[in-house]
Amino acid sequence: MTMQLLLLTVVMTLPSVEQKSFGNLEFDVTADELLGKWYIVAWAGNVFLPEKRKFSPLPPFTFVRNIIGKLEFRMNISKPIGCIEFRIYMDEHKSVLGVFKIWPEHIIRFVFVQGKDFAVAAYINKMNKYKLTMLMGRNMTPKRIILSEFEGFVVNLGLNRTDIIRPKCDDSCELSIET
């Protein structure tokens, strides 16, 4: 009888634990919902970067539809010779919302956090075990609950919460949405 009560308790609490681990993440992100200007609010990953680069300010970026209708990531990067535009198009997965392919075997997953003004992007490369995730926002000031959700996401991904970096914004090479 004691064992049955224990099992019943575990079964009744599992849904709330599962819900708590995913928090308020929405998995049905579409390309159209990503369009516009975004900021990198925080990021974490196990890719090697020199210490100086890890804490560099990051520019805002945009998602636009390119001339052939594909979702395109655009970011102006400041270089000694001036601003250089980086572009990469993303193929939307045909049957799984929020999943995009950038190169063969390079998949990025987007989920919204607490509405549609903040999202988490995650890249996992299973071959060499690279993991990279970022909290992106329509602004740079998320509520504490959003930062907490991102922290939980980082931990669930197998990364350390101490590796989360909150970069400053470098808008010296501002990118217009129309370009």
mmCIF file of C-alpha atoms in Angstrom:
data_model
loop_
_atom_site.group_PDB
_atom_site.id
_atom_site.type_symbol
_atom_site.label_atom_id
_atom_site.label_comp_id
_atom_site.label_asym_id
_atom_site.label_seq_id
_atom_site.Cartn_x
_atom_site.Cartn_y
_atom_site.Cartn_z
ATOM 1 C CA MET A 1 0.000 0.000 0.000
ATOM 2 C CA THR A 2 2.814 2.422 0.860
ATOM 3 C CA MET A 3 4.480 1.731 -2.484
ATOM 4 C CA GLN A 4 1.205 2.393 -4.339
ATOM 5 C CA LEU A 5 0.763 5.734 -2.559
ATOM 6 C CA LEU A 6 4.333 6.683 -3.402
ATOM 7 C CA LEU A 7 3.787 5.833 -7.081
ATOM 8 C CA LEU A 8 0.487 7.727 -7.129
ATOM 9 C CA THR A 9 2.195 10.791 -5.643
ATOM 10 C CA VAL A 10 4.990 10.647 -8.220
ATOM 11 C CA VAL A 11 2.533 10.252 -11.100
ATOM 12 C CA MET A 12 0.422 13.176 -9.883
ATOM 13 C CA THR A 13 3.418 15.503 -9.482
ATOM 14 C CA LEU A 14 5.183 14.659 -12.759
ATOM 15 C CA PRO A 15 2.982 16.860 -14.983
ATOM 16 C CA SER A 16 3.627 19.895 -12.765
ATOM 17 C CA VAL A 17 7.371 19.199 -12.730
ATOM 18 C CA GLU A 18 7.390 18.793 -16.516
ATOM 19 C CA GLN A 19 5.417 22.029 -16.953
ATOM 20 C CA LYS A 20 7.775 23.839 -14.568
ATOM 21 C CA SER A 21 10.851 22.723 -16.524
ATOM 22 C CA PHE A 22 9.464 24.149 -19.764
ATOM 23 C CA GLY A 23 7.963 27.209 -18.090
ATOM 24 C CA ASN A 24 6.188 29.507 -20.503
ATOM 25 C CA LEU A 25 8.032 28.546 -23.661
ATOM 26 C CA GLU A 26 5.892 28.497 -26.808
ATOM 27 C CA PHE A 27 7.033 26.063 -29.462
ATOM 28 C CA ASP A 28 4.994 27.280 -32.418
ATOM 29 C CA VAL A 29 7.294 30.048 -33.707
ATOM 30 C CA THR A 30 6.821 30.931 -37.368
ATOM 31 C CA ALA A 31 9.164 32.809 -39.683
ATOM 32 C CA ASP A 32 6.736 35.736 -39.885
ATOM 33 C CA GLU A 33 6.762 36.121 -36.093
ATOM 34 C CA LEU A 34 10.546 36.452 -36.139
ATOM 35 C CA LEU A 35 10.596 39.308 -38.659
ATOM 36 C CA GLY A 36 12.026 42.616 -37.476
ATOM 37 C CA LYS A 37 14.778 43.915 -35.239
ATOM 38 C CA TRP A 38 16.159 41.889 -32.311
ATOM 39 C CA TYR A 39 18.868 42.309 -29.678
ATOM 40 C CA ILE A 40 21.079 39.657 -28.116
ATOM 41 C CA VAL A 41 20.174 39.963 -24.428
ATOM 42 C CA ALA A 42 22.174 36.972 -23.161
ATOM 43 C CA TRP A 43 23.949 33.939 -24.528
ATOM 44 C CA ALA A 44 25.737 30.790 -23.412
ATOM 45 C CA GLY A 45 27.622 28.055 -25.185
ATOM 46 C CA ASN A 46 30.506 25.654 -25.159
ATOM 47 C CA VAL A 47 32.107 26.877 -28.384
ATOM 48 C CA PHE A 48 35.660 28.160 -27.994
ATOM 49 C CA LEU A 49 35.997 31.936 -28.098
ATOM 50 C CA PRO A 50 38.886 34.039 -26.816
ATOM 51 C CA GLU A 51 37.983 35.671 -23.490
ATOM 52 C CA LYS A 52 38.082 39.167 -25.035
ATOM 53 C CA ARG A 53 35.540 38.179 -27.700
ATOM 54 C CA LYS A 54 33.137 36.551 -25.245
ATOM 55 C CA PHE A 55 32.367 39.856 -23.562
ATOM 56 C CA SER A 56 32.381 42.106 -26.635
ATOM 57 C CA PRO A 57 29.276 44.234 -27.226
ATOM 58 C CA LEU A 58 27.025 42.701 -29.874
ATOM 59 C CA PRO A 59 25.043 44.561 -32.522
ATOM 60 C CA PRO A 60 21.296 44.191 -33.010
ATOM 61 C CA PHE A 61 20.194 41.999 -35.903
ATOM 62 C CA THR A 62 17.144 41.637 -38.105
ATOM 63 C CA PHE A 63 15.138 38.867 -39.681
ATOM 64 C CA VAL A 64 13.709 39.776 -43.088
ATOM 65 C CA ARG A 65 12.231 37.979 -46.060
ATOM 66 C CA ASN A 66 14.794 38.080 -48.864
ATOM 67 C CA ILE A 67 14.024 38.518 -52.541
ATOM 68 C CA ILE A 68 13.212 34.809 -52.993
ATOM 69 C CA GLY A 69 10.967 34.746 -49.908
ATOM 70 C CA LYS A 70 13.344 32.941 -47.524
ATOM 71 C CA LEU A 71 13.847 34.062 -43.946
ATOM 72 C CA GLU A 72 17.182 35.813 -43.711
ATOM 73 C CA PHE A 73 19.293 36.719 -40.688
ATOM 74 C CA ARG A 74 21.177 40.019 -41.132
ATOM 75 C CA MET A 75 23.690 41.668 -38.848
ATOM 76 C CA ASN A 76 26.163 44.495 -39.421
ATOM 77 C CA ILE A 77 29.513 43.715 -37.862
ATOM 78 C CA SER A 78 31.972 46.488 -37.031
ATOM 79 C CA LYS A 79 35.440 45.905 -38.529
ATOM 80 C CA PRO A 80 38.460 48.219 -38.776
ATOM 81 C CA ILE A 81 37.561 48.868 -42.430
ATOM 82 C CA GLY A 82 33.946 49.760 -41.550
ATOM 83 C CA CYS A 83 30.661 47.959 -41.163
ATOM 84 C CA ILE A 84 30.341 44.602 -42.887
ATOM 85 C CA GLU A 85 26.921 43.054 -43.392
ATOM 86 C CA PHE A 86 26.617 39.376 -42.529
ATOM 87 C CA ARG A 87 23.662 37.540 -44.083
ATOM 88 C CA ILE A 88 22.503 33.965 -43.955
ATOM 89 C CA TYR A 89 19.206 32.560 -45.140
ATOM 90 C CA MET A 90 17.263 30.025 -43.152
ATOM 91 C CA ASP A 91 15.029 27.272 -44.489
ATOM 92 C CA GLU A 92 11.928 26.743 -42.374
ATOM 93 C CA HIS A 93 11.297 23.093 -41.478
ATOM 94 C CA LYS A 94 8.230 21.949 -43.365
ATOM 95 C CA SER A 95 6.547 20.046 -40.536
ATOM 96 C CA VAL A 96 8.051 21.354 -37.277
ATOM 97 C CA LEU A 97 7.340 24.970 -36.356
ATOM 98 C CA GLY A 98 10.220 26.947 -34.890
ATOM 99 C CA VAL A 99 12.922 24.817 -36.515
ATOM 100 C CA PHE A 100 15.165 26.291 -39.221
ATOM 101 C CA LYS A 101 18.067 24.867 -41.217
ATOM 102 C CA ILE A 102 21.006 27.095 -42.160
ATOM 103 C CA TRP A 103 23.473 24.608 -43.681
ATOM 104 C CA PRO A 104 23.243 20.882 -44.097
ATOM 105 C CA GLU A 105 22.913 19.441 -40.607
ATOM 106 C CA HIS A 106 22.867 22.878 -38.933
ATOM 107 C CA ILE A 107 19.523 23.289 -37.174
ATOM 108 C CA ILE A 108 18.384 26.222 -35.049
ATOM 109 C CA ARG A 109 15.305 25.987 -32.822
ATOM 110 C CA PHE A 110 13.386 29.084 -31.690
ATOM 111 C CA VAL A 111 10.922 29.274 -28.813
ATOM 112 C CA PHE A 112 9.139 32.316 -27.415
ATOM 113 C CA VAL A 113 9.394 33.181 -23.720
ATOM 114 C CA GLN A 114 6.572 34.932 -21.855
ATOM 115 C CA GLY A 115 4.880 36.276 -24.980
ATOM 116 C CA LYS A 116 6.421 37.216 -28.318
ATOM 117 C CA ASP A 117 8.883 39.971 -27.392
ATOM 118 C CA PHE A 118 11.585 37.555 -26.221
ATOM 119 C CA ALA A 119 12.727 34.256 -27.690
ATOM 120 C CA VAL A 120 15.381 31.641 -27.136
ATOM 121 C CA ALA A 121 17.400 30.340 -30.073
ATOM 122 C CA ALA A 122 19.315 27.094 -29.640
ATOM 123 C CA TYR A 123 21.891 25.383 -31.842
ATOM 124 C CA ILE A 124 23.194 21.922 -31.020
ATOM 125 C CA ASN A 125 25.747 20.140 -33.189
ATOM 126 C CA LYS A 126 25.632 16.484 -32.190
ATOM 127 C CA MET A 127 28.756 15.507 -34.118
ATOM 128 C CA ASN A 128 31.202 17.718 -32.230
ATOM 129 C CA LYS A 129 28.886 18.400 -29.276
ATOM 130 C CA TYR A 130 28.779 22.180 -29.692
ATOM 131 C CA LYS A 131 25.880 23.892 -27.955
ATOM 132 C CA LEU A 132 25.022 27.538 -28.310
ATOM 133 C CA THR A 133 21.932 29.361 -27.154
ATOM 134 C CA MET A 134 20.860 32.967 -26.898
ATOM 135 C CA LEU A 135 18.074 34.978 -25.399
ATOM 136 C CA MET A 136 16.978 37.516 -27.975
ATOM 137 C CA GLY A 137 14.565 40.346 -27.421
ATOM 138 C CA ARG A 138 12.781 43.164 -29.155
ATOM 139 C CA ASN A 139 14.447 45.278 -26.444
ATOM 140 C CA MET A 140 17.372 44.827 -24.029
ATOM 141 C CA THR A 141 15.358 44.878 -20.789
ATOM 142 C CA PRO A 142 13.651 41.561 -20.088
ATOM 143 C CA LYS A 143 11.704 40.946 -16.904
ATOM 144 C CA ARG A 144 13.415 38.848 -14.253
ATOM 145 C CA ILE A 145 11.123 35.884 -15.031
ATOM 146 C CA ILE A 146 12.376 35.845 -18.634
ATOM 147 C CA LEU A 147 15.994 35.755 -17.475
ATOM 148 C CA SER A 148 15.075 32.974 -15.066
ATOM 149 C CA GLU A 149 13.410 30.978 -17.876
ATOM 150 C CA PHE A 150 16.539 31.406 -20.011
ATOM 151 C CA GLU A 151 18.742 30.289 -17.135
ATOM 152 C CA GLY A 152 16.618 27.148 -16.763
ATOM 153 C CA PHE A 153 16.828 26.529 -20.491
ATOM 154 C CA VAL A 154 20.638 26.818 -20.363
ATOM 155 C CA VAL A 155 20.817 24.288 -17.525
ATOM 156 C CA ASN A 156 18.412 21.878 -19.299
ATOM 157 C CA LEU A 157 20.670 22.121 -22.362
ATOM 158 C CA GLY A 158 23.551 20.825 -20.250
ATOM 159 C CA LEU A 159 25.422 24.116 -19.956
ATOM 160 C CA ASN A 160 26.347 25.980 -16.763
ATOM 161 C CA ARG A 161 24.355 28.995 -15.594
ATOM 162 C CA THR A 162 27.691 30.657 -14.712
ATOM 163 C CA ASP A 163 28.534 30.634 -18.449
ATOM 164 C CA ILE A 164 25.648 32.991 -19.283
ATOM 165 C CA ILE A 165 26.957 36.241 -20.725
ATOM 166 C CA ARG A 166 24.925 39.470 -20.821
ATOM 167 C CA PRO A 167 26.605 41.525 -23.568
ATOM 168 C CA LYS A 168 26.217 45.241 -24.063
ATOM 169 C CA CYS A 169 24.684 46.463 -27.294
ATOM 170 C CA ASP A 170 26.904 47.842 -30.046
ATOM 171 C CA ASP A 171 24.648 49.891 -32.300
ATOM 172 C CA SER A 172 27.505 51.747 -34.041
ATOM 173 C CA CYS A 173 26.724 49.850 -37.254
ATOM 174 C CA GLU A 174 22.933 49.969 -37.040
ATOM 175 C CA LEU A 175 21.256 47.848 -39.701
ATOM 176 C CA SER A 176 18.054 49.055 -41.263
ATOM 177 C CA ILE A 177 15.285 46.517 -41.820
ATOM 178 C CA GLU A 178 14.826 47.556 -45.440
ATOM 179 C CA THR A 179 18.390 46.687 -46.583
#
